[in-house]
PDB file of C-alpha atoms in Angstrom:
ATOM      1  CA  MET A   1     119.873  99.919 250.451  1.00 46.00           C
ATOM      2  CA  ILE A   2     119.529 102.602 253.120  1.00 51.00           C
ATOM      3  CA  ILE A   3     116.545 104.903 252.944  1.00 52.00           C
ATOM      4  CA  LYS A   4     116.863 108.148 254.828  1.00 57.00           C
ATOM      5  CA  LYS A   5     113.758 110.126 255.677  1.00 61.00           C
ATOM      6  CA  THR A   6     113.898 113.780 254.684  1.00 66.00           C
ATOM      7  CA  ALA A   7     111.299 116.506 254.628  1.00 76.00           C
ATOM      8  CA  LEU A   8     110.189 117.789 251.266  1.00 80.00           C
ATOM      9  CA  LEU A   9     107.711 120.585 250.656  1.00 84.00           C
ATOM     10  CA  LEU A  10     106.357 121.049 247.142  1.00 89.00           C
ATOM     11  CA  THR A  11     104.226 124.003 246.114  1.00 91.00           C
ATOM     12  CA  ILE A  12     102.138 123.327 243.012  1.00 91.00           C
ATOM     13  CA  ILE A  13     100.488 126.356 241.411  1.00 92.00           C
ATOM     14  CA  ASP A  14      97.208 126.208 239.483  1.00 95.00           C
ATOM     15  CA  VAL A  15      98.949 126.263 236.081  1.00 94.00           C
ATOM     16  CA  VAL A  16     100.757 123.030 236.989  1.00 93.00           C
ATOM     17  CA  LYS A  17      97.534 121.453 238.266  1.00 92.00           C
ATOM     18  CA  ASP A  18      95.850 122.300 234.950  1.00 93.00           C
ATOM     19  CA  TRP A  19      98.835 120.872 233.036  1.00 92.00           C
ATOM     20  CA  LEU A  20      98.588 117.630 235.036  1.00 91.00           C
ATOM     21  CA  ASP A  21      94.826 117.520 234.515  1.00 88.00           C
ATOM     22  CA  ILE A  22      95.173 117.782 230.728  1.00 88.00           C
ATOM     23  CA  ARG A  23      97.882 115.111 230.505  1.00 88.00           C
ATOM     24  CA  GLY A  24      96.666 112.861 233.286  1.00 86.00           C
ATOM     25  CA  LEU A  25      93.051 112.151 232.472  1.00 84.00           C
ATOM     26  CA  ASP A  26      92.069 109.769 229.725  1.00 82.00           C
ATOM     27  CA  PRO A  27      88.404 109.290 228.736  1.00 83.00           C
ATOM     28  CA  VAL A  28      88.885 105.532 228.413  1.00 85.00           C
ATOM     29  CA  TYR A  29      91.285 104.711 231.248  1.00 81.00           C
ATOM     30  CA  GLY A  30      90.379 107.446 233.718  1.00 80.00           C
ATOM     31  CA  ALA A  31      93.146 108.652 236.034  1.00 80.00           C
ATOM     32  CA  ARG A  32      95.634 105.839 235.317  1.00 83.00           C
ATOM     33  CA  SER A  33      97.552 108.239 233.112  1.00 86.00           C
ATOM     34  CA  LEU A  34      97.698 110.740 235.977  1.00 88.00           C
ATOM     35  CA  LYS A  35      99.632 108.249 238.088  1.00 88.00           C
ATOM     36  CA  ARG A  36     102.175 107.773 235.289  1.00 88.00           C
ATOM     37  CA  VAL A  37     102.512 111.525 234.621  1.00 89.00           C
ATOM     38  CA  ASN A  38     102.913 112.169 238.347  1.00 89.00           C
ATOM     39  CA  LYS A  39     105.680 109.580 238.601  1.00 90.00           C
ATOM     40  CA  THR A  40     107.622 110.716 235.534  1.00 89.00           C
ATOM     41  CA  GLN A  41     107.152 114.469 235.887  1.00 90.00           C
ATOM     42  CA  ILE A  42     107.238 114.927 239.652  1.00 89.00           C
ATOM     43  CA  VAL A  43     108.460 111.969 241.701  1.00 87.00           C
ATOM     44  CA  ASN A  44     111.371 110.913 239.486  1.00 87.00           C
ATOM     45  CA  GLN A  45     112.652 114.463 239.052  1.00 86.00           C
ATOM     46  CA  LEU A  46     112.487 115.251 242.759  1.00 83.00           C
ATOM     47  CA  MET A  47     114.228 111.998 243.677  1.00 81.00           C
ATOM     48  CA  GLN A  48     117.152 113.016 241.462  1.00 80.00           C
ATOM     49  CA  ARG A  49     117.416 116.352 243.267  1.00 74.00           C
ATOM     50  CA  GLU A  50     117.008 114.989 246.791  1.00 66.00           C
ATOM     51  CA  ASP A  51     119.722 115.916 249.253  1.00 64.00           C
ATOM     52  CA  ASP A  52     119.640 113.733 252.367  1.00 55.00           C
ATOM     53  CA  SER A  53     121.393 116.330 254.490  1.00 54.00           C
ATOM     54  CA  LYS A  54     118.593 118.879 254.716  1.00 68.00           C
ATOM     55  CA  ASN A  55     114.925 119.625 254.350  1.00 75.00           C
ATOM     56  CA  MET A  56     114.025 120.870 250.897  1.00 82.00           C
ATOM     57  CA  GLU A  57     111.317 123.124 249.496  1.00 87.00           C
ATOM     58  CA  PHE A  58     110.452 123.424 245.809  1.00 90.00           C
ATOM     59  CA  GLU A  59     107.998 125.325 243.660  1.00 92.00           C
ATOM     60  CA  ALA A  60     106.685 123.572 240.563  1.00 92.00           C
ATOM     61  CA  THR A  61     106.108 125.466 237.316  1.00 93.00           C
ATOM     62  CA  VAL A  62     105.452 124.514 233.709  1.00 94.00           C
ATOM     63  CA  SER A  63     108.394 124.950 231.332  1.00 93.00           C
ATOM     64  CA  ASP A  64     108.321 127.756 228.755  1.00 94.00           C
ATOM     65  CA  ASP A  65     107.632 125.270 225.953  1.00 95.00           C
ATOM     66  CA  GLY A  66     104.816 123.657 227.976  1.00 92.00           C
ATOM     67  CA  GLU A  67     106.279 120.163 227.661  1.00 92.00           C
ATOM     68  CA  LYS A  68     107.393 119.438 231.216  1.00 92.00           C
ATOM     69  CA  ILE A  69     107.274 120.482 234.850  1.00 93.00           C
ATOM     70  CA  GLU A  70     110.281 122.319 236.256  1.00 92.00           C
ATOM     71  CA  PHE A  71     111.240 122.791 239.880  1.00 91.00           C
ATOM     72  CA  ALA A  72     112.891 125.747 241.565  1.00 89.00           C
ATOM     73  CA  GLU A  73     114.339 125.286 245.011  1.00 86.00           C
ATOM     74  CA  VAL A  74     112.939 127.775 247.515  1.00 85.00           C
ATOM     75  CA  PHE A  75     115.359 129.248 250.037  1.00 81.00           C
ATOM     76  CA  ASN A  76     113.945 130.785 253.204  1.00 76.00           C
ATOM     77  CA  ASP A  77     117.340 131.953 254.428  1.00 72.00           C
ATOM     78  CA  VAL A  78     119.787 133.929 252.299  1.00 68.00           C
ATOM     79  CA  SER A  79     122.747 132.042 253.780  1.00 70.00           C
ATOM     80  CA  GLU A  80     121.326 128.746 252.413  1.00 61.00           C
ATOM     81  CA  TRP A  81     121.206 130.224 248.913  1.00 61.00           C
ATOM     82  CA  ALA A  82     124.839 131.353 249.126  1.00 63.00           C
ATOM     83  CA  ASP A  83     126.145 127.795 249.700  1.00 57.00           C
TER      84      ASP A  83
END
């Protein structure tokens, strides 16, 4: 397996932080659930979208139904968006 290092910037707004807080903290087990939610909702999704050829920037938001985190790629240059 070859692992290629790429740059990834993720902006997480307060609504997403609150969503993670609600789903990630358990009174009995503490923040163990947060690690699982982080892996399933953030890490796994971003790994599927990773493109080794360029640096990527995303903004995280909560879906309209409130069930998951969604990511929108941020383009700083209009020519990148056109590709």
